[in-house]
Short mmCIF file of C-alpha atoms and ligand atoms in Angstrom, two decimals:
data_model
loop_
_atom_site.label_atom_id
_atom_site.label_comp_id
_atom_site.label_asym_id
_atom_site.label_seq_id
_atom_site.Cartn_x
_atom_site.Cartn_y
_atom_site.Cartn_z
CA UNK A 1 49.46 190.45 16.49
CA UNK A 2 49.92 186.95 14.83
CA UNK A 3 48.34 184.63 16.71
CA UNK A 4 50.70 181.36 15.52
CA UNK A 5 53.75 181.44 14.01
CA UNK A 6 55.85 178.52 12.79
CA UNK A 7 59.31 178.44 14.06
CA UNK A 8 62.41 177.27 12.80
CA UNK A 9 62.70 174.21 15.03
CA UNK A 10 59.23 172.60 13.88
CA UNK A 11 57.28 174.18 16.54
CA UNK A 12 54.43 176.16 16.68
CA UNK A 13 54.13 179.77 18.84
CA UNK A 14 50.90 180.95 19.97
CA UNK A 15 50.50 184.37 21.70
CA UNK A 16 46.94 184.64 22.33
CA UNK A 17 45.78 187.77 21.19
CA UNK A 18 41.83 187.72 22.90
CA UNK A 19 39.83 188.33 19.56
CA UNK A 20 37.13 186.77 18.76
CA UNK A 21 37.33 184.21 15.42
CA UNK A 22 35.56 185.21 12.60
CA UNK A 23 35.01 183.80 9.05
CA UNK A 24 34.08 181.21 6.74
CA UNK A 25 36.50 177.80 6.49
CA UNK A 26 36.29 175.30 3.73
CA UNK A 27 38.02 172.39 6.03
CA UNK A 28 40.15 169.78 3.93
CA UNK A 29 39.09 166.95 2.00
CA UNK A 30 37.43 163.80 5.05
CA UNK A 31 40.75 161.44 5.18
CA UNK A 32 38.85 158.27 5.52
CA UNK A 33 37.21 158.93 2.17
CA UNK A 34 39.69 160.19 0.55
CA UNK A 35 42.02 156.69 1.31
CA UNK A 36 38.74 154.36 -0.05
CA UNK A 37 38.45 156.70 -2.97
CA UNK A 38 41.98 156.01 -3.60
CA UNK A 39 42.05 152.52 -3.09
CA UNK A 40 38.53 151.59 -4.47
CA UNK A 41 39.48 153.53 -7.97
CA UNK A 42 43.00 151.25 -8.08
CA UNK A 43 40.57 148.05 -7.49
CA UNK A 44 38.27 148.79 -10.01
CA UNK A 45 38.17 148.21 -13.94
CA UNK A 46 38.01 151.77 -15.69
CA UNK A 47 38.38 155.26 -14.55
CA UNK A 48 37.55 157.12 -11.00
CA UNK A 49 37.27 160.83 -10.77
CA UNK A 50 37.94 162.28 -7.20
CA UNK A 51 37.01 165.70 -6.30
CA UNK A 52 37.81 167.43 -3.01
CA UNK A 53 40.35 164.83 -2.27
CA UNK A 54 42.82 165.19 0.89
CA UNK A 55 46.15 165.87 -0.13
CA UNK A 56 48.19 164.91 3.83
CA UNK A 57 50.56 163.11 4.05
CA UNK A 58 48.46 160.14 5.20
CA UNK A 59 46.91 160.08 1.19
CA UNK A 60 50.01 160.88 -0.08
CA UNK A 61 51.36 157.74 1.32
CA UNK A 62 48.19 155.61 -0.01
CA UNK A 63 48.85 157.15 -3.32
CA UNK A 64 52.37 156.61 -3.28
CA UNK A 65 51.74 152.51 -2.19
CA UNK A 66 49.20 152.40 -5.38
CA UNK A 67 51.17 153.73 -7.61
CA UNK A 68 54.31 151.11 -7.23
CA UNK A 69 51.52 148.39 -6.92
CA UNK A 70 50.15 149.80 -10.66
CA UNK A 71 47.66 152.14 -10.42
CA UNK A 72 47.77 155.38 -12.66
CA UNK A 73 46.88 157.95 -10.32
CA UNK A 74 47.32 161.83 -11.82
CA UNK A 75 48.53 164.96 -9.76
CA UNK A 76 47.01 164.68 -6.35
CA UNK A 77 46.89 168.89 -6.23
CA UNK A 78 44.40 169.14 -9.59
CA UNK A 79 41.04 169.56 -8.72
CA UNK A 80 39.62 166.72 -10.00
CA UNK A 81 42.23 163.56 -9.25
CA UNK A 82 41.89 160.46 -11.90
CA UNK A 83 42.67 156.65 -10.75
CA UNK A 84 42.96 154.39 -13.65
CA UNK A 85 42.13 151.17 -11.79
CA UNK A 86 43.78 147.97 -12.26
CA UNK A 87 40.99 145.11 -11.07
CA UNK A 88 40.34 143.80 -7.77
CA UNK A 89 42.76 140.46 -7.88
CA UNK A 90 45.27 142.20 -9.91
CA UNK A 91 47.68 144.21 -8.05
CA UNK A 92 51.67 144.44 -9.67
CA UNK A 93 54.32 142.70 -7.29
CA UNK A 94 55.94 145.69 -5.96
CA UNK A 95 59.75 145.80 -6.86
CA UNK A 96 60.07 147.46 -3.17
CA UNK A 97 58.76 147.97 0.48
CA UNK A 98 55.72 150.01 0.31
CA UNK A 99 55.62 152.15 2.71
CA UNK A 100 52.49 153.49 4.60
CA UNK A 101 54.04 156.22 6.70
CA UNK A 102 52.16 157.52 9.32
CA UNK A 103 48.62 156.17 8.55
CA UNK A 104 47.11 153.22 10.22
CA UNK A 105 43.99 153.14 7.74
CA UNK A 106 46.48 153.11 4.96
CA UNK A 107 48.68 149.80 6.26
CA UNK A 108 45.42 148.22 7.56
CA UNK A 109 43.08 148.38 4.58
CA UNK A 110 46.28 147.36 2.24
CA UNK A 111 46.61 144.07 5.07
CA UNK A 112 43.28 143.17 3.50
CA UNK A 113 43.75 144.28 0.10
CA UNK A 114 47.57 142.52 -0.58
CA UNK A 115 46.14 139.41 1.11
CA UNK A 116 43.99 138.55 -1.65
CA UNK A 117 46.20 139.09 -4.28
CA UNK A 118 47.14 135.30 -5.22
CA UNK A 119 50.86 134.49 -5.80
CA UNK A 120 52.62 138.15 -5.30
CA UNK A 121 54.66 138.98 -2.09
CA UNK A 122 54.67 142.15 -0.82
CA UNK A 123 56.31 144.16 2.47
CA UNK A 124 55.01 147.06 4.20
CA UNK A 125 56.49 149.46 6.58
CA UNK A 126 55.46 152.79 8.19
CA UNK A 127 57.40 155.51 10.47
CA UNK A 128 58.01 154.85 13.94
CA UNK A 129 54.56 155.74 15.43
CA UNK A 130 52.77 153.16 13.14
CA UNK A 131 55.38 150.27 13.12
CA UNK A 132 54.31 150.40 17.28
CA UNK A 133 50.42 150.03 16.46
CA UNK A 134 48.81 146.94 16.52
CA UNK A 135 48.25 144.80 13.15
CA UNK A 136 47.25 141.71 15.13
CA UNK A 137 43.45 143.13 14.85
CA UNK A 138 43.53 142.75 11.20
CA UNK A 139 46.20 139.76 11.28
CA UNK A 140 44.29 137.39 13.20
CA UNK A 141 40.93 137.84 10.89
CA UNK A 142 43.07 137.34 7.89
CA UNK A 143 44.70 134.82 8.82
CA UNK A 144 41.00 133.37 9.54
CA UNK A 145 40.58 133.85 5.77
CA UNK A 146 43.52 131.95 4.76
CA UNK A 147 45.74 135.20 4.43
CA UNK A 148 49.92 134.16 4.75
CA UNK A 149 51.37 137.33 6.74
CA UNK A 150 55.01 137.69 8.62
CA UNK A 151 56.20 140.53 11.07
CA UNK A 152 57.29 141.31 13.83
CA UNK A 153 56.13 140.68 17.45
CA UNK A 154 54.37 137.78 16.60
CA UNK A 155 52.99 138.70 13.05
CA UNK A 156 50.78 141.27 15.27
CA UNK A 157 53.51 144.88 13.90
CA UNK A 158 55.32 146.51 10.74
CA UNK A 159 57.48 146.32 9.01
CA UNK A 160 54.93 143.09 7.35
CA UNK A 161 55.15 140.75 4.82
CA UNK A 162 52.51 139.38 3.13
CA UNK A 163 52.03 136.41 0.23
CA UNK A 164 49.13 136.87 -1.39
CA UNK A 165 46.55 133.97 -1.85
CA UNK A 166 42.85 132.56 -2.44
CA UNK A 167 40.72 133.24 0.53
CA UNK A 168 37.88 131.79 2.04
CA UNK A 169 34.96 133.41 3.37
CA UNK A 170 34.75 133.83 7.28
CA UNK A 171 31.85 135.20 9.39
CA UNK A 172 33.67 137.22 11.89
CA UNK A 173 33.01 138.88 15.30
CA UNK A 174 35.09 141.92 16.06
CA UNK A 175 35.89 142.83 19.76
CA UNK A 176 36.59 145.98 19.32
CA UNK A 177 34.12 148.78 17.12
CA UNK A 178 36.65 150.09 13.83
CA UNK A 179 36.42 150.40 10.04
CA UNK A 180 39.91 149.83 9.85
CA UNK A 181 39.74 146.52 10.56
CA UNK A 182 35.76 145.89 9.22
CA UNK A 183 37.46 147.88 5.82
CA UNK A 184 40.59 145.43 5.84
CA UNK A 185 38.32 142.21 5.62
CA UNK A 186 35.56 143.62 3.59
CA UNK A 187 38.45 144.67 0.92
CA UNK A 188 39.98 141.05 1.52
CA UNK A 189 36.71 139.76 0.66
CA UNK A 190 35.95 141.61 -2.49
CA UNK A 191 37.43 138.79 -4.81
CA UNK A 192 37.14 135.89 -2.46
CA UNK A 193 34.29 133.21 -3.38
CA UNK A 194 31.71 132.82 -0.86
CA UNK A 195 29.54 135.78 1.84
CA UNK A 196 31.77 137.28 4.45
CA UNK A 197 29.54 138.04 7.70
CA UNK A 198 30.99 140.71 9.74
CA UNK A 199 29.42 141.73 13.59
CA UNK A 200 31.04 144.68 15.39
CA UNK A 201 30.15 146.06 19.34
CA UNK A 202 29.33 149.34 18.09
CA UNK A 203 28.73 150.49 14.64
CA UNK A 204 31.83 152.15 13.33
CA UNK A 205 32.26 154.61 10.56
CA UNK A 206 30.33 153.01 7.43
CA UNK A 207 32.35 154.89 4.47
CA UNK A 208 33.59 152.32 2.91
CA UNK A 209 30.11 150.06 3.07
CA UNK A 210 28.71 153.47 1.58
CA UNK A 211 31.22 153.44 -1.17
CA UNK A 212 31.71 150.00 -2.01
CA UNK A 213 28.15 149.70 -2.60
CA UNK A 214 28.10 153.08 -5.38
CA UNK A 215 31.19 151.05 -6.65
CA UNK A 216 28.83 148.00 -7.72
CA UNK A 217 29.95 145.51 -4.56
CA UNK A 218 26.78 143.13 -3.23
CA UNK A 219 26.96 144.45 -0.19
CA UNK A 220 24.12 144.74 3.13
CA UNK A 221 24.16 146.52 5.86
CA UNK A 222 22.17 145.40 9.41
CA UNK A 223 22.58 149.25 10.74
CA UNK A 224 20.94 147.61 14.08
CA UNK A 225 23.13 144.84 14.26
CA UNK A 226 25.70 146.61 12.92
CA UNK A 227 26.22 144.02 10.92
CA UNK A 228 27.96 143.81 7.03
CA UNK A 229 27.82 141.35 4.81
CA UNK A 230 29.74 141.10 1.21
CA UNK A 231 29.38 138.43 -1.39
CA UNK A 232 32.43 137.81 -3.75
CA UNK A 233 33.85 137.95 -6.02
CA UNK A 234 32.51 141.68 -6.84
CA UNK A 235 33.91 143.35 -9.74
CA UNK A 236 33.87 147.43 -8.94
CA UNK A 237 33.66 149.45 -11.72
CA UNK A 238 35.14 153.37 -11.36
CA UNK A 239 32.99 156.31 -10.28
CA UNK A 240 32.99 159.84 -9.57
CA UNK A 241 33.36 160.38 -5.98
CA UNK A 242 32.67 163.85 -4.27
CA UNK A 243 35.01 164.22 -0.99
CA UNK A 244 33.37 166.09 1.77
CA UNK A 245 34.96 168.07 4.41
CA UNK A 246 36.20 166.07 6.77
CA UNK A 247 34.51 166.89 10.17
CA UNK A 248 37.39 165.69 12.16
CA UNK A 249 39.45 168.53 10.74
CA UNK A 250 36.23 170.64 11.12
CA UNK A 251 35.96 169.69 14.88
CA UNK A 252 38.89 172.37 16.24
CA UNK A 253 37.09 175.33 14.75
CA UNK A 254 34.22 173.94 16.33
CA UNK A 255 35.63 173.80 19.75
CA UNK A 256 37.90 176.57 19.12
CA UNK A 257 34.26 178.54 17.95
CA UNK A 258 32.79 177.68 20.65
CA UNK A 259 35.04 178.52 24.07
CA UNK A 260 36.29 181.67 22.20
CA UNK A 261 33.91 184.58 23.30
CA UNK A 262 32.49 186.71 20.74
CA UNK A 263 33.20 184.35 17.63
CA UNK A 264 31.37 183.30 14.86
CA UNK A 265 32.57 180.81 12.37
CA UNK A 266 30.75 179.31 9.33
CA UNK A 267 32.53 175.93 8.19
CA UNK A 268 31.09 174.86 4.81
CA UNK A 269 30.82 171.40 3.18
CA UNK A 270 31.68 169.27 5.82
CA UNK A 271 30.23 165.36 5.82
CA UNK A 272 27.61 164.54 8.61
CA UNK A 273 27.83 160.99 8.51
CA UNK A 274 25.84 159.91 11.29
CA UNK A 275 28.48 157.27 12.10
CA UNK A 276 30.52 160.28 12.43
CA UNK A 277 28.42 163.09 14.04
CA UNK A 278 29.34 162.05 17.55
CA UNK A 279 31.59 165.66 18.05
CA UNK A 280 28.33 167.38 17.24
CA UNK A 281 25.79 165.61 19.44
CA UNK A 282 28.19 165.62 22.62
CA UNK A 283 29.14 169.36 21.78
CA UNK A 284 25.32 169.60 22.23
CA UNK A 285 25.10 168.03 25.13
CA UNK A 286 27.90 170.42 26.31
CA UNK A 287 25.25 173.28 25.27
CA UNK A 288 27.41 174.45 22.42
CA UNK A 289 25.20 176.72 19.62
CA UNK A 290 25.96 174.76 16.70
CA UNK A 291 23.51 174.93 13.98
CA UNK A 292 23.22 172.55 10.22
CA UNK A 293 22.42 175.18 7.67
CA UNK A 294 22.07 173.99 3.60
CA UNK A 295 21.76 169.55 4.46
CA UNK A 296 22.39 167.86 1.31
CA UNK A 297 24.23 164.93 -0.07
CA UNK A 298 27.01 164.15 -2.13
CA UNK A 299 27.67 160.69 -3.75
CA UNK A 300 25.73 159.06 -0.95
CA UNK A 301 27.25 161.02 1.71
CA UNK A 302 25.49 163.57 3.90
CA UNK A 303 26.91 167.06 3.78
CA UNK A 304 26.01 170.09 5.79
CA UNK A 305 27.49 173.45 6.50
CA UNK A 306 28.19 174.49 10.03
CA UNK A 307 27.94 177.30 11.67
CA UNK A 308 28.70 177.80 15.39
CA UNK A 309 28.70 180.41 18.18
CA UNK A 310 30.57 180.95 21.04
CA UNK A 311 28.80 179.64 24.64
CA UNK A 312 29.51 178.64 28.07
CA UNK A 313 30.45 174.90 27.63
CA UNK A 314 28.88 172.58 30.73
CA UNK A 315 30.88 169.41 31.58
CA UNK A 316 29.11 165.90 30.12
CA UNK A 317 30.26 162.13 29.97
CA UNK A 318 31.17 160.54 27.34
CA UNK A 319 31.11 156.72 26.57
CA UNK A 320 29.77 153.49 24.48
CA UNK A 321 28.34 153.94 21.56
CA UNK A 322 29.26 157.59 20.90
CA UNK A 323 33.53 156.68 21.45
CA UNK A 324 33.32 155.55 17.98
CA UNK A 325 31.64 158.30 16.37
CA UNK A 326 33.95 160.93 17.96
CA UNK A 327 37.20 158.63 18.65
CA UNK A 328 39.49 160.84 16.49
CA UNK A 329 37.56 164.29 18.36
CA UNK A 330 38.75 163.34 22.29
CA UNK A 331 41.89 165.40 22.09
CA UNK A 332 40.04 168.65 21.11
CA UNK A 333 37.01 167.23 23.05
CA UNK A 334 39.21 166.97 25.94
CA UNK A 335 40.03 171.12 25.41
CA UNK A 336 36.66 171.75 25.21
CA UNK A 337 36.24 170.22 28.84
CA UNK A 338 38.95 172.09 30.09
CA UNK A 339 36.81 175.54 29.22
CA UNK A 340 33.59 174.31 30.92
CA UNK A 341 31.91 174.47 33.91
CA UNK A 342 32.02 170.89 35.96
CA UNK A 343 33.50 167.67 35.14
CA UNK A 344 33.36 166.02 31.87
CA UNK A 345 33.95 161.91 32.19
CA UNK A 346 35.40 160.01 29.12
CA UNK A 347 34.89 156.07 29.28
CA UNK A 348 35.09 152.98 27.40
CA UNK A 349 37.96 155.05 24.81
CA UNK A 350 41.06 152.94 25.93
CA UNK A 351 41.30 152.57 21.67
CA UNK A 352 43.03 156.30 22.01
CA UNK A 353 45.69 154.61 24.03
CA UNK A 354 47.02 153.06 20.55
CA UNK A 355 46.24 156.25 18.05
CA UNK A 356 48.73 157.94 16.45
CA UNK A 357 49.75 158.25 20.42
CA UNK A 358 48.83 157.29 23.52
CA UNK A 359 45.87 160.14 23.22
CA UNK A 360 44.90 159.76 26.47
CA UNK A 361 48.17 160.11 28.24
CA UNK A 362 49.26 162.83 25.59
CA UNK A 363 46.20 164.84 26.51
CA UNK A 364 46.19 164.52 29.96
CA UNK A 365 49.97 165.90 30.61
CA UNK A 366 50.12 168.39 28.26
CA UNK A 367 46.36 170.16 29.16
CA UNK A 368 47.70 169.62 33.01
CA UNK A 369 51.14 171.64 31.69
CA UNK A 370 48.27 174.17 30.78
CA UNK A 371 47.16 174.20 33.95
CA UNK A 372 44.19 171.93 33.76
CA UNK A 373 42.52 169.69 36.45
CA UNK A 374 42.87 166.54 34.69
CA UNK A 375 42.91 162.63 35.80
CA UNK A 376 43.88 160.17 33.55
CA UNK A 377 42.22 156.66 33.88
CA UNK A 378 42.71 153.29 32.76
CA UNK A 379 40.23 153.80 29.17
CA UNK A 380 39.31 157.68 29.75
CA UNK A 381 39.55 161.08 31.49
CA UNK A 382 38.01 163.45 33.98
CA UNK A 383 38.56 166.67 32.99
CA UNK A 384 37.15 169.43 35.43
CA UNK A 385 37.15 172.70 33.78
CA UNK A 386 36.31 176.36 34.21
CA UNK A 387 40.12 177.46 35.99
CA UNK A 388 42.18 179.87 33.77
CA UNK A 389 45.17 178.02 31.59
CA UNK A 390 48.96 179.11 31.20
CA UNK A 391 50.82 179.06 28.42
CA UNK A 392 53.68 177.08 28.56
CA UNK A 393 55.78 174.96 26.18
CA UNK A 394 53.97 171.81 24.71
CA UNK A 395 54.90 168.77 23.12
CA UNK A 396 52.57 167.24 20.38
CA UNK A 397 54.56 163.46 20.79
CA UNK A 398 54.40 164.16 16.34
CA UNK A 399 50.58 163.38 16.28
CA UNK A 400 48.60 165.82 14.36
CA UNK A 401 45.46 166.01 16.35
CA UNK A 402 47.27 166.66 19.16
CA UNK A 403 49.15 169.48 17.97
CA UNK A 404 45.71 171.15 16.63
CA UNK A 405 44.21 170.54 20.29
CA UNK A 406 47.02 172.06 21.63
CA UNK A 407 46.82 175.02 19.53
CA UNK A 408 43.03 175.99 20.12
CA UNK A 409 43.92 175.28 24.12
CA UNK A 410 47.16 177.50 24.10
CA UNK A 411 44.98 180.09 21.94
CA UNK A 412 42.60 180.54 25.12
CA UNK A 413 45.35 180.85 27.52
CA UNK A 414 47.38 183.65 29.14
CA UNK A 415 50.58 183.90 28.30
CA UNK A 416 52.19 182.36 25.51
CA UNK A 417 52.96 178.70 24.10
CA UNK A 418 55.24 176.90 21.95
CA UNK A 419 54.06 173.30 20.59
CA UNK A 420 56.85 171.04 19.76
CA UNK A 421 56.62 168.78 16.61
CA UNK A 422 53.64 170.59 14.87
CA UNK A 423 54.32 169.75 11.25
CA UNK A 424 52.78 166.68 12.25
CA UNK A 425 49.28 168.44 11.42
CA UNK A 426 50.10 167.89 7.78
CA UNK A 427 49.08 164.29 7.90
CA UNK A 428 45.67 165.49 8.16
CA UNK A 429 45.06 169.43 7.93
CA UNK A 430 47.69 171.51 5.97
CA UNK A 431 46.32 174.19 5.65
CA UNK A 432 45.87 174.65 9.68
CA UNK A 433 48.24 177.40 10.33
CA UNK A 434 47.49 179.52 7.11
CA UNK A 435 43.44 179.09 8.41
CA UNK A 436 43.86 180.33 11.98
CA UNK A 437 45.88 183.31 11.04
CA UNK A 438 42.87 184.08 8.71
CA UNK A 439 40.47 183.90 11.40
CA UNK A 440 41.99 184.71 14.57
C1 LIG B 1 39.63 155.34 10.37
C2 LIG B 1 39.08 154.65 11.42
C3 LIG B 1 39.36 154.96 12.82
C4 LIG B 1 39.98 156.34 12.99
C5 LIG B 1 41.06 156.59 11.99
C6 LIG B 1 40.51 156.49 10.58
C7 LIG B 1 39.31 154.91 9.00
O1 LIG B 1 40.25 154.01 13.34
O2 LIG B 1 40.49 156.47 14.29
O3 LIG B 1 41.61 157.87 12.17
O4 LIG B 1 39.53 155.68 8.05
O5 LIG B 1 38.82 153.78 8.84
P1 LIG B 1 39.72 152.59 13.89
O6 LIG B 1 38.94 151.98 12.81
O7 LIG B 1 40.95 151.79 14.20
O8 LIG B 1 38.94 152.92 15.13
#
């Protein structure tokens, strides 16, 4: 019996068939480093070569923005993608409205990258999930710098506009923990004169520090401080950059692994960051048998293969420092909860709240449609687990993580489920359905 089936109406069906999941998984190319390797081979002066890259619809849309700005990027589907970069400063005046879709890191890294590029205008859209998201986070630094940007809501959401022009170096306190908006002034500082000092809360994801620097920027990093600093103008000259597997993507099998009694699964290739690790270490704490097998690295990225065990899940909390290593896991973290014993408490992750969705609220109803104890709060979730689920019909709001939560939860329910809006998971994983009929 098929586990999921795709429907005619864009919605998944999942009749839980109760076998265990068995197999080996080569998860998709990690999004965030597939965007930078985009974006850092149109900067540069000569050729990048890209291998493992993402193909979503979230890269598509950086390639797409790169291309009409004048980068020569080849087939995204070969195996080994080349970017004939253009130079830092010297982007091409688009002759349209470049359009970012559905990816945040795509419209905020370009924020920082179009505001440095003196004397061309340029306007930037998205769908209608990311023309709601906050761009006053990136905004207000820029603007700091010298940047020139119009939109709506008080210059703070898409559709943008942006004049490009010579910026001055800022040292800059974040209040909130993200490389999307560290990324967007570190790229607006690449050809600007002068050191840019950047301090977050929490250290967030440091791929584009890691890549910048194999680029050629002058770039240091206070891990402790989590603190960056970059000294301009930096010419980047193309490289070869290996994509790992992204580990957000590798997180449902993980859960799904884990709560699913009897199964084995081996995921290979997948980075272990440790500004990304955060899924593994509270999985841990949740008892999960998850074990690194074959560590290496791979253009100055750490890379592991995974392999994981089903287990009786105990609740944990969740909070501070570790929200930004896992902040794209809570949905399937969230599942996981619902399948063990006690209460799991999420804190301090009211940044889900302006995600591709509200996460938190998205989470909450549709695991309590399930049939899960679940209270949402203010920035988090208590999530008491251990009662059977029910299948029942499920709406994914068009955010891709959700409908891959959803999925794993609905697989470990009785009765069957129907999640509404699952294409959505091409943004980020689309190969999910064609995966989980191999395994399940
Ligand atoms: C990303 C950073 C994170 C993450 C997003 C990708 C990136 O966002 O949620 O999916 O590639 O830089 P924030 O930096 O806004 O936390």
């Amino acid at each position: 019996m098929a586990a999921i089936t795709i429907t005619s109406d864009d919605a998944w069906q999942i009749q839980p068939n109760g076998q265990p999941l068995r197999g080996t998984i080569h998860v998709p190319g990690d999004k965030s480093i597939s965007h930078r390797a985009l974006m850092l081979g149109a900067l540069a002066t000569g050729t990048t070569y890209i291998q493992g890259l993402l193909v979503g619809d979230d890269t598509c849309s950086t390639a797409a923005c790169f291309r009409e700005l004048g980068a020569t990027i080849s087939d995204l589907n070969s195996d080994l993608v080349t970017v004939e970069g253009i130079g830092s400063g010297r982007l091409k005046e688009p002759l349209d409205v470049l359009n970012a879709g559905n990816s945040g890191t795509t419209m905020r890294l370009l924020l920082g990258i179009l505001a440095a590029q003196t004397g061309r205008f340029f306007t930037l859209t998205g769908d209608a999930s990311l023309r709601s998201r906050p761009m006053g986070r990136v905004v207000q630094p820029l603007t700091q710098m010298g940047a020139q940007i119009w939109g709506r809501d008080g210059h703070r959401r898409a559709p943008l506009a942006v004049l490009g022009q010579a910026l001055k170096p800022i040292t800059y306190t974040s209040p909130i923990a993200s490389a999307q908006v560290k990324s967007a002034i570190l790229l607006a500082a690449l050809p600007t004169e002068g050191t840019t000092i950047l301090r977050e809360p929490y250290r967030s994801r440091d791929h584009s520090e890691r890549m910048l620097q194999a680029f050629g920027a002058q770039l240091t990093v206070e891990p402790e401080e989590a603190t960056v600093e970059l000294t301009g103008p930096c010419q980047l000259s193309g490289q070869t950059v290996i994509v790992p597997g992204d580990i957000s993507s590798a997180a449902f099998w993980l859960v799904a692994a884990s709560i699913t009694p009897g199964s084995e699964l081996l995921l290979t290739n997948v980075g272990v960051n440790p500004t990304r690790t955060g899924i593994l270490d509270a999985l841990w704490n949740m008892g999960a048998d998850i074990t690194l097998e074959n560590e290496r690295m791979a253009t100055g990225e750490p890379v592991a293969d995974l392999r994981v065990r089903s287990t009786q899940l105990q609740g944990t909390t969740i909070s501070g420092a570790l929200i930004p290593r896992l902040i794209d896991e809570i949905p399937i973290l969230a599942v996981a909860a619902a399948f063990a014993t006690g209460t799991t408490q999420i804190r301090d992750a009211a940044e889900l709240r302006v995600k591709e969705s509200d996460r938190l609220a998205a989470i909450a109803t549709q695991l309590q449609h399930l049939g899960a104890t679940v209270t949402e709060i203010s920035d988090g979730l208590d999530i008491t687990g251990g009662t059977p689920l029910y299948g029942n019909a499920l709406e994914s709001y068009g955010d891709h993580r959700m409908a891959m939560s959803l999925a794993i939860a609905a697989l470990n329910a009785k009765g069957s489920s129907r999640i509404h809006q699952a294409s959505a998971a091409a943004v980020s994983y689309p190969n999910f359905v064609t995966t989980l009929q191999h395994i399940a």
